[in-house]
Amino acid sequence: MCGIIGYTGGGSQTPDGGDVLDVLMTGLSGLEYRGYDSAGVALANSSISVHKRQGEVSALEEALPDGSVDGYAGIGHTRWSTHGPPSDANAHPHTDCSGTVAVVHNGIIENYQVLREELETAGHTFESETDTEVIPHLIEDALEAGADRESAFRRAVNRLEGSYAVAAVFCESETVYAARHESPLVLGIGEDGHYLASDVPAFIEYTDRVIYLDDGEFATVSPSGVVVTDERGTVVETSIETIEWDPEDAGKSGYDHYMLKEIHEQPQAIRKCLRERVNEMAGTITVDDLADLESSGPVQFVACGTSYHAALYGAQMLRKRGISAQCFLASEYDADSIPVGEETLVVGVTQSGETADTMSALRGANRVGATTVALTNVVGSSAARECDHAMYIRAGPEIGVAATKTFATQQVALALFSSVLSGESSQAFVEALRDLPDQVQSVLDNSTAREVARAYEDADAYFFIGRGYNAPVALEGALKMKEITYKHAEGFAAGELKHGPLALVTERTPVFAMVSDDETAAKTLGNVKEVEARDAPVVAITDSRETVERYADFVLEVPETHPALMPILANVQLQLVAYWVANRLGRSIDKPRNLAKSVTVE
Ligand code: M6R
């Protein structure tokens, strides 16, 4: 939900000989997954120069004037609209009436209407429909009242209610001022310049040394260093962390899309997720991240979207091991009206660690004294910092808006989590986990998903069914299909089809059925026959070709594995089908319309 970048280096030249604008544009490209309906930059000089455009960062690039646009310091923004539709006027940065200060913002200012009326009454003129624009005008008021730049920024921010990561530059100043409350903000400490951004990929090319800001903190970022203060202005001691990502990890490495690259990174991501956690010789599973976790009570998962599907899988794993586990859509979780207390373990499954709905649910759980765990990809994320424990899925950076390798590693991490919590793991399960990365590789190498996509790219709708461990993957297969192809797709627990959705099944609605060679096979096969009898094309995803072959138009095979791991393999086939259908339809695969990767509004 919007990405912001800021840079100051004490002069218009950056460490690699580029200019401030280069850093901002690189940063915006690295943040585009957070929103892509308009983009803009502001550079501070003797005056402020603002350039902004509706559309993706490439549209801004084309709109920039020829020759270098100079500045001592600058800020940039890529937008996912909340207040006011995508347009040049609503694109950030926004300025005050006199053009002294420019501001970028990620989040929602809940009291902006009141502030706007007050400012308009005082004579300020607004150029946009955004909530953000109140900020530069509030700063302007404070400057006119005699405040210095830092105090003016602080006074303005202190009037805001809602969520924000906000950054401002002033004319004739090399300093970038920033603050955060419930929206992410990280500082980058470089050799010859300093950065701030919504996320690390924005500046990983320049530095891997970072400081994560906490809620309520302010940062003054100048060429000579960064100073972090709390709400009262007291200096806060910070620690610099080193990010372990390779800048190359954030590139496309020759793939046409990040999504395809990330699908192909799954073997490696799973290996990393398993590393030093699975002891094959002893047949044991240990997770250092959870070393201090003590829990014997019920487990509640809170999550959204793809992460919710992973949570459904995790809950099944726990229940099969005798632990009571429930799943909640984070946006529906209300800790004040359900049985949750000190005995409950509440697990937030969130790859970004910043999803507003999930954070709100976790904060509710913290408030009632539950023990909380963040299962996340992002070290230093809000979820990781606010929960009592954090278990990392180690997927590496995922740029494509459609979650792929983070889903696979969430499932693997949840399989490990359930073993740790229950104390139950068998030699067979450990060996199956060991073999999983190679099996995913073999699915990638041998998949005929592209043929299936070719056969059914014109379908009216797609249905996905699976039972037991495969039921969450049916939901995920449908989500991936609708998200990147913009076609109607639905996923069901296989037994549910006959209770209503079967009415929609025709010869123009391919049904993707996960048929696992376990105790669910016979019943799922019954469901496959039901759709086949209605002339629907059947695509079977199976580890047992002979069981299902004669009822299927296509078979997408996966290697035999432990029944709990089959859905991880099956999902790779579904990811590839969705990818190739979207590719054939010419969709914007990495940046599907209306979506953003990190959803930081409720
Ligand atoms: O960062 P999170 O895992 O909390 O994100 C939750 C959902 O927004 C996310 O899983 C979304 O559904 C996927 N990007 C869809 O592919």
Coordinates of C-alpha atoms and ligand atoms in Angstrom, one line a residue:
M1 CA 0.0 0.0 0.0
C2 CA 2.2 2.8 -1.3
G3 CA 6.0 2.8 -1.2
I4 CA 8.1 5.7 -0.1
I5 CA 11.8 6.4 -0.6
G6 CA 14.1 9.2 0.6
Y7 CA 17.7 9.9 0.1
T8 CA 20.3 12.5 1.1
G9 CA 24.0 12.4 0.3
G10 CA 25.2 15.9 0.8
G11 CA 25.4 17.0 -2.8
S12 CA 23.8 16.0 -6.1
Q13 CA 26.3 13.2 -6.8
T14 CA 25.6 9.7 -5.3
P15 CA 28.2 7.2 -4.3
D16 CA 28.1 5.5 -7.7
G17 CA 28.3 8.8 -9.6
G18 CA 24.6 9.0 -10.4
D19 CA 22.4 11.8 -9.1
V20 CA 19.8 11.9 -6.4
L21 CA 17.1 11.3 -8.9
D22 CA 18.7 8.0 -9.9
V23 CA 18.5 6.8 -6.3
L24 CA 14.9 7.7 -6.1
M25 CA 13.9 6.1 -9.4
T26 CA 15.8 2.9 -8.5
G27 CA 14.1 2.9 -5.1
L28 CA 10.6 3.4 -6.7
S29 CA 11.3 0.4 -9.0
G30 CA 12.1 -1.7 -6.0
L31 CA 8.9 -0.6 -4.2
E32 CA 6.5 -0.8 -7.1
Y33 CA 5.0 -4.1 -5.8
R34 CA 3.5 -1.9 -3.0
G35 CA 1.3 0.1 -5.4
Y36 CA 1.6 1.2 -9.0
D37 CA -1.2 3.5 -9.9
S38 CA 0.9 6.7 -9.9
A39 CA 4.4 7.7 -8.9
G40 CA 6.3 10.9 -8.2
V41 CA 9.5 12.4 -6.8
A42 CA 10.5 15.7 -5.2
L43 CA 14.0 17.1 -5.1
A44 CA 15.1 19.8 -2.7
N45 CA 17.3 22.6 -4.0
S46 CA 17.0 26.3 -3.7
S47 CA 13.4 25.4 -4.5
I48 CA 11.5 22.1 -4.5
S49 CA 11.0 20.4 -7.9
V50 CA 8.2 17.9 -8.1
H51 CA 7.5 15.5 -10.9
K52 CA 4.6 13.1 -10.8
R53 CA 2.5 11.0 -13.1
Q54 CA -0.5 8.7 -13.1
G55 CA 0.5 5.2 -14.0
E56 CA 3.5 3.0 -13.3
V57 CA 7.1 4.2 -12.5
S58 CA 7.9 3.8 -16.2
A59 CA 5.3 6.5 -17.0
L60 CA 7.0 8.8 -14.5
E61 CA 10.4 8.0 -16.1
E62 CA 9.1 9.0 -19.5
A63 CA 7.6 12.2 -18.1
L64 CA 10.9 13.5 -16.5
P65 CA 12.4 16.5 -18.2
D66 CA 15.5 15.9 -20.3
G67 CA 18.8 16.3 -18.6
S68 CA 19.5 15.9 -14.9
V69 CA 17.0 17.0 -12.3
D70 CA 19.3 18.1 -9.5
G71 CA 18.7 18.2 -5.7
Y72 CA 20.6 17.8 -2.5
A73 CA 18.0 15.4 -1.1
G74 CA 14.8 13.9 -2.4
I75 CA 11.8 11.8 -1.7
G76 CA 9.7 9.5 -4.0
H77 CA 6.4 7.6 -3.8
T78 CA 4.6 4.9 -5.7
R79 CA 0.9 4.9 -4.9
W80 CA -2.0 2.5 -4.2
S81 CA -5.0 4.8 -4.1
T82 CA -7.1 5.2 -1.0
H83 CA -8.3 8.8 -1.0
G84 CA -9.0 10.0 -4.6
P85 CA -8.6 8.0 -7.8
P86 CA -5.3 7.6 -9.6
S87 CA -4.4 10.9 -11.3
D88 CA -1.5 13.2 -11.7
A89 CA -3.0 15.6 -9.1
N90 CA -3.5 12.8 -6.5
A91 CA 0.0 11.4 -7.1
H92 CA 2.5 12.2 -4.3
P93 CA 4.6 14.2 -3.4
H94 CA 2.3 16.9 -2.2
T95 CA 3.4 20.4 -1.3
D96 CA 2.3 23.4 0.7
C97 CA 0.9 26.6 -0.8
S98 CA 4.3 28.3 -1.0
G99 CA 6.2 25.2 -2.4
T100 CA 8.6 25.2 0.6
V101 CA 8.0 21.6 1.7
A102 CA 7.1 18.3 -0.1
V103 CA 5.7 15.2 1.6
V104 CA 5.1 11.6 0.7
H105 CA 3.0 9.3 2.9
N106 CA 1.9 5.7 3.2
G107 CA -1.1 4.9 5.3
I108 CA -4.4 6.6 6.1
I109 CA -5.0 9.9 7.9
E110 CA -8.3 9.2 9.6
N111 CA -8.9 12.9 10.7
Y112 CA -7.9 14.5 7.4
Q113 CA -11.4 15.9 6.8
V114 CA -11.4 17.9 10.0
L115 CA -7.8 19.0 9.4
R116 CA -8.5 20.0 5.8
E117 CA -11.6 22.1 6.7
E118 CA -9.5 23.8 9.4
L119 CA -6.7 24.5 6.9
E120 CA -9.0 25.7 4.2
T121 CA -10.7 28.1 6.6
A122 CA -7.3 29.4 7.4
G123 CA -6.7 30.1 3.7
H124 CA -4.8 27.1 2.4
T125 CA -5.5 25.9 -1.1
F126 CA -5.6 22.2 -1.9
E127 CA -4.6 20.6 -5.2
S128 CA -5.7 17.0 -4.6
E129 CA -8.3 14.8 -3.1
T130 CA -5.8 13.0 -0.9
D131 CA -5.7 12.7 2.9
T132 CA -1.9 13.3 2.6
E133 CA -2.1 16.8 1.4
V134 CA -3.0 18.1 4.9
I135 CA 0.5 17.3 6.1
P136 CA 2.5 19.9 4.0
H137 CA -0.1 22.5 4.8
L138 CA 0.1 21.8 8.6
I139 CA 3.9 22.1 8.3
E140 CA 3.6 25.4 6.5
D141 CA 1.4 26.7 9.3
A142 CA 3.9 25.7 11.9
L143 CA 6.8 27.3 9.9
E144 CA 4.8 30.5 9.6
A145 CA 4.3 30.4 13.4
G146 CA 8.1 30.4 13.8
A147 CA 8.9 26.7 14.2
D148 CA 12.2 25.4 12.7
R149 CA 11.9 22.7 10.1
E150 CA 12.2 19.7 12.5
S151 CA 9.7 21.1 15.0
A152 CA 7.3 22.1 12.2
F153 CA 7.4 18.5 10.9
R154 CA 6.9 17.1 14.4
R155 CA 4.0 19.4 15.2
A156 CA 2.3 18.4 12.0
V157 CA 2.8 14.7 12.5
N158 CA 1.5 15.0 16.1
R159 CA -1.8 16.2 14.8
L160 CA -2.4 13.1 12.6
E161 CA -4.7 10.3 13.6
G162 CA -4.5 7.0 11.7
S163 CA -1.5 5.2 10.1
Y164 CA 1.5 6.7 8.5
A165 CA 5.0 6.4 7.3
V166 CA 5.7 10.0 6.2
A167 CA 8.8 11.8 4.8
A168 CA 9.4 15.4 4.0
V169 CA 12.0 17.5 2.3
F170 CA 12.3 21.3 2.5
C171 CA 13.9 23.7 0.0
E172 CA 17.4 24.8 0.9
S173 CA 17.9 21.8 3.1
E174 CA 19.8 18.5 2.8
T175 CA 17.8 16.8 5.5
V176 CA 14.9 14.3 5.1
Y177 CA 12.5 14.2 8.0
A178 CA 10.5 11.1 8.6
A179 CA 8.1 9.5 11.1
R180 CA 6.1 6.2 11.4
H181 CA 3.0 5.0 13.1
E182 CA 1.6 1.6 12.0
S183 CA 3.1 1.8 8.5
P184 CA 6.6 0.4 7.9
L185 CA 9.7 2.6 7.6
V186 CA 13.4 1.5 7.5
L187 CA 16.5 3.6 7.3
G188 CA 19.5 2.6 5.2
I189 CA 22.9 3.6 6.4
G190 CA 25.3 4.0 3.4
E191 CA 28.9 5.0 3.1
D192 CA 28.2 8.3 1.4
G193 CA 24.6 8.9 1.9
H194 CA 21.6 7.8 3.9
Y195 CA 18.2 6.3 2.8
L196 CA 14.8 5.7 4.1
A197 CA 12.1 3.5 2.6
S198 CA 9.0 1.4 3.2
D199 CA 11.1 -1.7 2.5
V200 CA 14.7 -2.7 2.0
P201 CA 14.6 -3.6 -1.8
A202 CA 14.3 0.2 -2.4
F203 CA 18.0 0.7 -1.4
I204 CA 19.6 -2.8 -1.1
E205 CA 21.7 -1.9 -4.2
Y206 CA 23.4 0.8 -2.2
T207 CA 23.6 -0.5 1.4
D208 CA 22.7 -3.6 3.4
R209 CA 22.9 -1.8 6.8
V210 CA 19.5 -0.8 8.2
I211 CA 17.7 0.6 11.2
Y212 CA 14.0 -0.3 11.6
L213 CA 11.9 2.5 13.0
D214 CA 9.3 1.7 15.7
D215 CA 5.9 3.1 15.9
G216 CA 5.9 6.7 17.3
E217 CA 9.5 7.3 16.2
F218 CA 10.9 10.2 14.2
A219 CA 14.0 10.3 12.1
T220 CA 16.2 13.1 10.9
V221 CA 18.2 11.9 8.0
S222 CA 21.0 14.2 6.9
P223 CA 24.3 13.6 5.0
S224 CA 26.2 13.5 8.3
G225 CA 24.0 10.8 9.9
V226 CA 20.6 9.8 11.2
V227 CA 19.1 10.7 14.5
V228 CA 16.0 8.8 15.8
T229 CA 13.8 10.3 18.5
D230 CA 10.6 9.3 20.2
E231 CA 7.3 11.1 20.4
R232 CA 8.7 13.5 23.1
G233 CA 11.8 14.3 21.1
T234 CA 14.2 12.2 23.3
V235 CA 17.0 10.6 21.3
V236 CA 16.4 6.8 21.0
E237 CA 19.4 4.4 20.9
T238 CA 19.2 2.3 17.7
S239 CA 21.0 -0.7 16.4
I240 CA 22.2 -1.2 12.9
E241 CA 21.3 -4.6 11.4
T242 CA 22.8 -6.2 8.3
I243 CA 20.5 -7.6 5.7
E244 CA 21.5 -10.8 4.2
W245 CA 19.9 -10.5 0.8
D246 CA 22.0 -10.3 -2.3
P247 CA 20.9 -7.4 -4.5
E248 CA 20.7 -9.9 -7.3
D249 CA 17.9 -11.7 -5.3
A250 CA 15.7 -8.7 -6.0
G251 CA 16.2 -8.8 -9.8
K252 CA 14.5 -10.9 -12.5
S253 CA 17.5 -13.0 -13.4
G254 CA 16.5 -13.4 -17.0
Y255 CA 12.9 -14.5 -16.3
D256 CA 10.1 -12.6 -18.0
H257 CA 8.4 -12.0 -14.7
Y258 CA 9.2 -12.0 -11.0
M259 CA 6.4 -14.4 -10.4
L260 CA 8.0 -17.1 -12.7
K261 CA 11.4 -16.5 -11.2
E262 CA 9.9 -16.8 -7.7
I263 CA 8.1 -20.0 -8.6
H264 CA 11.4 -21.4 -9.8
E265 CA 13.2 -20.3 -6.6
Q266 CA 11.0 -22.6 -4.5
P267 CA 13.4 -25.5 -4.2
Q268 CA 16.1 -23.2 -2.9
A269 CA 13.7 -21.3 -0.6
I270 CA 12.5 -24.6 0.9
R271 CA 16.0 -25.7 1.5
K272 CA 16.8 -22.5 3.4
C273 CA 13.6 -22.9 5.4
L274 CA 14.7 -26.4 6.4
R275 CA 18.3 -25.6 7.0
E276 CA 19.5 -26.5 10.6
R277 CA 16.0 -27.3 11.6
V278 CA 15.7 -30.9 10.4
N279 CA 18.1 -33.5 11.7
E280 CA 17.8 -36.4 9.4
M281 CA 20.1 -38.7 11.4
A282 CA 18.2 -38.2 14.7
G283 CA 14.8 -38.0 12.9
T284 CA 14.1 -34.7 14.9
I285 CA 12.9 -31.2 14.1
T286 CA 14.0 -28.2 16.1
V287 CA 13.4 -24.5 15.4
D288 CA 15.8 -22.2 17.2
D289 CA 13.4 -19.3 16.6
L290 CA 11.0 -21.0 18.9
A291 CA 13.4 -22.1 21.6
D292 CA 11.7 -20.1 24.3
L293 CA 8.2 -20.9 23.3
E294 CA 6.1 -22.8 25.9
S295 CA 2.5 -23.5 25.0
S296 CA 0.1 -26.2 25.9
G297 CA -3.1 -24.4 25.2
P298 CA -5.2 -24.0 22.0
V299 CA -3.8 -22.4 18.9
Q300 CA -5.5 -19.7 16.9
F301 CA -4.1 -18.6 13.5
V302 CA -4.8 -15.2 12.1
A303 CA -4.0 -14.3 8.5
C304 CA -5.2 -13.0 5.2
G305 CA -5.3 -14.2 1.6
T306 CA -2.7 -16.7 0.6
S307 CA -1.3 -16.6 4.2
Y308 CA -4.8 -17.6 5.4
H309 CA -4.6 -20.7 3.1
A310 CA -1.2 -21.5 4.6
A311 CA -2.8 -21.1 8.1
L312 CA -5.6 -23.5 7.2
Y313 CA -3.0 -26.0 6.3
G314 CA -1.1 -25.3 9.6
A315 CA -4.2 -25.8 11.6
Q316 CA -4.8 -29.2 10.0
M317 CA -1.3 -30.2 10.8
L318 CA -1.8 -29.3 14.5
R319 CA -5.2 -31.0 14.8
K320 CA -3.8 -34.2 13.3
R321 CA -1.2 -34.1 16.1
G322 CA -3.8 -33.7 18.8
I323 CA -3.6 -29.9 19.3
S324 CA -6.7 -27.8 19.2
A325 CA -6.3 -25.2 16.4
Q326 CA -8.6 -22.8 14.7
C327 CA -8.1 -20.4 11.8
F328 CA -9.5 -16.8 11.6
L329 CA -9.5 -14.4 8.7
A330 CA -7.5 -11.6 10.4
S331 CA -10.1 -9.0 9.4
E332 CA -12.8 -10.9 11.2
Y333 CA -10.8 -11.6 14.4
D334 CA -12.1 -9.8 17.4
A335 CA -10.2 -10.7 20.6
D336 CA -12.8 -9.1 22.7
S337 CA -15.6 -11.3 21.7
I338 CA -14.1 -14.8 21.3
P339 CA -12.5 -17.2 23.8
V340 CA -8.9 -16.1 23.8
G341 CA -6.7 -15.4 26.8
E342 CA -3.4 -16.1 28.4
E343 CA -3.5 -19.8 27.7
T344 CA -4.0 -19.2 23.9
L345 CA -1.2 -19.2 21.4
V346 CA -2.1 -16.8 18.6
V347 CA 0.0 -17.2 15.4
G348 CA 0.0 -14.4 12.8
V349 CA 0.9 -15.9 9.4
T350 CA 2.1 -13.0 7.3
Q351 CA 4.9 -13.0 4.8
S352 CA 5.3 -9.2 4.9
G353 CA 4.7 -8.9 8.6
E354 CA 3.0 -5.6 7.9
T355 CA -0.6 -6.5 6.8
A356 CA -2.8 -4.1 8.7
D357 CA -5.6 -6.7 9.3
T358 CA -3.2 -9.2 10.7
M359 CA -1.4 -6.7 12.8
S360 CA -4.7 -5.5 14.2
A361 CA -5.6 -9.1 15.1
L362 CA -2.2 -9.7 16.7
R363 CA -2.5 -6.5 18.7
G364 CA -5.9 -7.6 20.0
A365 CA -4.4 -10.9 21.0
N366 CA -1.5 -9.2 22.8
R367 CA -3.9 -6.9 24.6
V368 CA -5.8 -9.9 26.1
G369 CA -2.5 -11.5 27.2
A370 CA -2.3 -14.3 24.7
T371 CA 1.2 -15.5 23.6
T372 CA 1.8 -14.4 20.1
V373 CA 4.0 -15.8 17.3
A374 CA 4.7 -14.1 14.0
L375 CA 5.4 -16.5 11.2
T376 CA 6.9 -14.2 8.7
N377 CA 9.5 -13.6 6.0
V378 CA 10.7 -10.2 7.1
V379 CA 13.1 -9.7 9.9
G380 CA 12.4 -6.5 11.7
S381 CA 8.8 -6.3 10.4
S382 CA 6.0 -5.0 12.6
A383 CA 4.7 -8.6 13.3
A384 CA 8.2 -9.8 14.2
R385 CA 8.8 -7.0 16.6
E386 CA 5.4 -6.9 18.2
C387 CA 4.9 -10.6 18.8
D388 CA 6.4 -12.5 21.7
H389 CA 8.1 -14.9 19.2
A390 CA 9.0 -14.8 15.5
M391 CA 9.6 -17.8 13.3
Y392 CA 11.1 -16.9 9.9
I393 CA 10.1 -18.7 6.7
R394 CA 13.3 -17.6 4.9
A395 CA 11.9 -17.3 1.4
G396 CA 14.0 -14.3 0.4
P397 CA 12.6 -11.2 -1.2
E398 CA 9.3 -11.8 -3.1
I399 CA 8.5 -9.0 -5.5
G400 CA 5.6 -10.4 -7.6
V401 CA 2.3 -9.4 -6.0
A402 CA 1.1 -13.0 -6.3
A403 CA 2.5 -14.9 -3.3
T404 CA 4.3 -18.1 -4.5
K405 CA 7.5 -19.1 -2.8
T406 CA 6.3 -17.4 0.4
F407 CA 3.3 -19.7 0.4
A408 CA 5.5 -22.8 -0.1
T409 CA 7.8 -21.8 2.7
Q410 CA 4.9 -20.9 5.0
Q411 CA 3.6 -24.4 4.5
V412 CA 7.0 -25.9 5.2
A413 CA 7.5 -23.7 8.3
L414 CA 4.0 -24.6 9.6
A415 CA 4.8 -28.3 9.1
L416 CA 7.9 -27.7 11.3
F417 CA 6.0 -25.6 13.7
S418 CA 3.4 -28.3 14.2
S419 CA 6.1 -30.9 14.9
V420 CA 7.8 -28.6 17.4
L421 CA 4.6 -27.8 19.2
S422 CA 3.4 -31.4 19.4
G423 CA 6.8 -32.9 19.9
E424 CA 5.9 -35.4 17.2
S425 CA 8.0 -36.1 14.2
S426 CA 8.7 -39.4 12.5
Q427 CA 11.7 -40.6 10.5
A428 CA 9.5 -40.9 7.5
F429 CA 8.3 -37.3 7.8
V430 CA 11.8 -36.0 8.2
E431 CA 13.0 -37.9 5.2
A432 CA 10.0 -36.6 3.2
L433 CA 11.0 -33.0 4.2
R434 CA 14.5 -33.7 3.1
D435 CA 13.4 -34.8 -0.3
L436 CA 10.9 -32.0 -0.8
P437 CA 13.2 -29.4 -2.5
D438 CA 14.3 -31.9 -5.1
Q439 CA 10.7 -33.0 -5.7
V440 CA 9.6 -29.4 -6.2
Q441 CA 12.5 -29.1 -8.7
S442 CA 11.3 -32.2 -10.5
V443 CA 7.8 -30.8 -10.8
L444 CA 9.2 -27.6 -12.2
D445 CA 11.4 -29.5 -14.7
N446 CA 8.6 -31.8 -15.9
S447 CA 5.4 -29.8 -15.6
T448 CA 3.1 -29.8 -18.6
A449 CA 1.1 -26.9 -17.0
R450 CA 1.7 -24.8 -20.1
E451 CA -0.2 -27.2 -22.3
V452 CA -3.1 -27.2 -19.9
A453 CA -3.1 -23.4 -19.9
R454 CA -3.2 -23.4 -23.7
A455 CA -6.1 -25.8 -23.7
Y456 CA -8.3 -23.8 -21.2
E457 CA -7.2 -20.2 -21.6
D458 CA -10.7 -19.4 -22.9
A459 CA -12.7 -21.1 -20.2
D460 CA -15.6 -19.2 -18.6
A461 CA -14.4 -20.1 -15.1
Y462 CA -12.1 -22.5 -13.2
F463 CA -12.9 -24.7 -10.2
F464 CA -10.4 -26.2 -7.8
I465 CA -11.2 -29.1 -5.5
G466 CA -9.2 -30.9 -2.9
R467 CA -9.7 -32.8 0.4
G468 CA -7.9 -32.8 3.7
Y469 CA -4.4 -31.3 3.3
N470 CA -5.3 -30.5 -0.3
A471 CA -8.4 -28.4 0.6
P472 CA -6.4 -25.2 1.4
V473 CA -4.5 -25.6 -1.8
A474 CA -7.7 -25.7 -3.8
L475 CA -8.5 -22.3 -2.3
E476 CA -5.0 -21.0 -3.1
G477 CA -5.1 -22.4 -6.7
A478 CA -8.3 -20.4 -7.3
L479 CA -7.0 -17.2 -5.7
K480 CA -3.8 -17.4 -7.8
M481 CA -5.9 -17.9 -11.0
K482 CA -8.3 -15.0 -10.3
E483 CA -5.6 -12.7 -9.1
I484 CA -3.4 -12.8 -12.2
T485 CA -5.8 -13.9 -15.0
Y486 CA -8.8 -11.7 -13.9
K487 CA -11.0 -14.8 -14.6
H488 CA -13.6 -16.3 -12.4
A489 CA -12.2 -19.1 -10.2
E490 CA -13.4 -20.8 -7.1
G491 CA -11.8 -23.3 -4.8
F492 CA -13.7 -25.8 -2.6
A493 CA -13.2 -28.6 -0.2
A494 CA -14.0 -31.4 -2.7
G495 CA -17.0 -32.6 -0.7
E496 CA -18.7 -29.2 -0.9
L497 CA -19.1 -29.1 -4.7
K498 CA -22.3 -31.2 -4.7
H499 CA -23.8 -28.9 -2.1
G500 CA -24.3 -26.0 -4.5
P501 CA -21.4 -25.1 -6.8
L502 CA -22.0 -28.1 -9.0
A503 CA -24.8 -26.1 -10.6
L504 CA -22.2 -23.9 -12.2
V505 CA -20.2 -26.8 -13.7
T506 CA -20.5 -27.1 -17.5
E507 CA -18.3 -28.2 -20.4
R508 CA -16.7 -24.7 -20.3
T509 CA -15.5 -24.9 -16.6
P510 CA -12.4 -26.9 -16.2
V511 CA -12.1 -28.5 -12.7
F512 CA -8.7 -28.9 -11.2
A513 CA -8.8 -31.8 -8.8
M514 CA -6.1 -32.7 -6.3
V515 CA -6.2 -36.5 -5.9
S516 CA -3.8 -37.8 -3.3
D517 CA -2.8 -41.4 -2.9
D518 CA -4.1 -41.6 0.7
E519 CA -7.4 -42.3 2.6
T520 CA -9.0 -39.3 0.8
A521 CA -8.5 -40.7 -2.7
A522 CA -11.7 -42.7 -3.0
K523 CA -14.0 -39.9 -2.0
T524 CA -12.2 -37.3 -4.1
L525 CA -12.4 -39.6 -7.0
G526 CA -16.2 -39.8 -6.5
N527 CA -16.3 -35.9 -6.8
V528 CA -14.2 -36.1 -9.9
K529 CA -16.7 -38.5 -11.5
E530 CA -19.5 -36.1 -10.5
V531 CA -18.0 -33.3 -12.6
E532 CA -16.9 -35.6 -15.4
A533 CA -20.6 -36.7 -15.7
R534 CA -21.5 -33.0 -16.3
D535 CA -19.0 -32.9 -19.2
A536 CA -16.6 -30.6 -17.4
P537 CA -13.0 -31.0 -18.4
V538 CA -11.0 -32.5 -15.5
V539 CA -7.3 -31.7 -14.8
A540 CA -6.0 -34.1 -12.1
I541 CA -3.0 -33.1 -10.0
T542 CA -1.9 -36.4 -8.5
D543 CA 0.8 -38.6 -7.2
S544 CA -1.1 -41.6 -8.4
R545 CA -1.7 -41.3 -12.2
E546 CA -3.3 -44.8 -12.5
T547 CA -6.0 -43.9 -9.9
V548 CA -7.4 -41.0 -11.8
E549 CA -6.1 -41.1 -15.4
R550 CA -9.3 -42.5 -17.0
Y551 CA -11.5 -39.7 -15.6
A552 CA -9.1 -36.8 -16.5
D553 CA -8.5 -34.8 -19.6
F554 CA -5.1 -33.9 -18.3
V555 CA -2.9 -35.2 -15.6
L556 CA -0.3 -33.0 -13.9
E557 CA 1.9 -35.4 -11.9
V558 CA 3.7 -34.9 -8.7
P559 CA 6.2 -37.3 -7.0
E560 CA 5.0 -39.5 -4.2
T561 CA 5.6 -38.0 -0.8
H562 CA 4.2 -37.9 2.7
P563 CA 0.4 -37.0 2.4
A564 CA 1.0 -33.8 4.4
L565 CA 3.6 -32.6 1.8
M566 CA 1.6 -33.5 -1.4
P567 CA -0.2 -30.1 -1.4
I568 CA 3.1 -28.2 -1.5
L569 CA 4.0 -30.1 -4.7
A570 CA 0.4 -29.9 -6.2
N571 CA 0.4 -26.1 -5.6
V572 CA 3.5 -25.7 -7.8
Q573 CA 1.5 -27.2 -10.7
L574 CA -1.4 -24.8 -10.0
Q575 CA 1.0 -21.8 -9.8
L576 CA 2.3 -22.7 -13.2
V577 CA -1.1 -23.1 -14.8
A578 CA -2.2 -19.7 -13.5
Y579 CA 1.0 -18.1 -14.7
W580 CA 0.7 -19.5 -18.2
V581 CA -3.0 -18.7 -18.6
A582 CA -2.2 -15.1 -17.5
N583 CA 0.8 -15.0 -19.8
R584 CA -1.3 -16.1 -22.8
L585 CA -3.9 -13.5 -21.9
G586 CA -1.2 -10.8 -21.8
R587 CA -2.0 -9.8 -18.2
S588 CA 0.1 -7.7 -16.0
I589 CA 1.4 -10.7 -14.0
D590 CA 3.7 -9.1 -11.5
K591 CA 1.4 -6.1 -10.8
P592 CA -2.2 -7.3 -11.3
R593 CA -4.8 -4.6 -11.5
N594 CA -6.2 -3.1 -8.2
L595 CA -3.8 -5.1 -6.0
A596 CA -0.7 -4.4 -4.0
K597 CA 1.6 -6.8 -2.2
S598 CA 1.7 -5.3 1.2
V599 CA -1.8 -4.3 2.3
T600 CA -1.3 -1.8 5.1
V601 CA -4.9 -0.5 5.4
E602 CA -7.8 -2.3 7.1
Ligands
M6R1 O1 2.0 -10.2 3.8 P1 0.8 -11.1 4.1 O2 1.2 -12.5 4.0 O3 0.2 -10.8 5.4 O4 -0.2 -10.8 3.0 C1 -1.5 -11.3 3.1 C2 -2.2 -11.2 1.7 O5 -2.4 -9.9 1.3 C3 -1.4 -12.0 0.6 O6 -1.2 -13.3 1.0 C4 -2.2 -12.0 -0.7 O7 -3.4 -12.7 -0.6 C5 -1.3 -12.6 -1.8 N1 -0.3 -11.6 -2.2 C6 -2.0 -13.1 -2.9 O8 -1.1 -13.7 -3.8

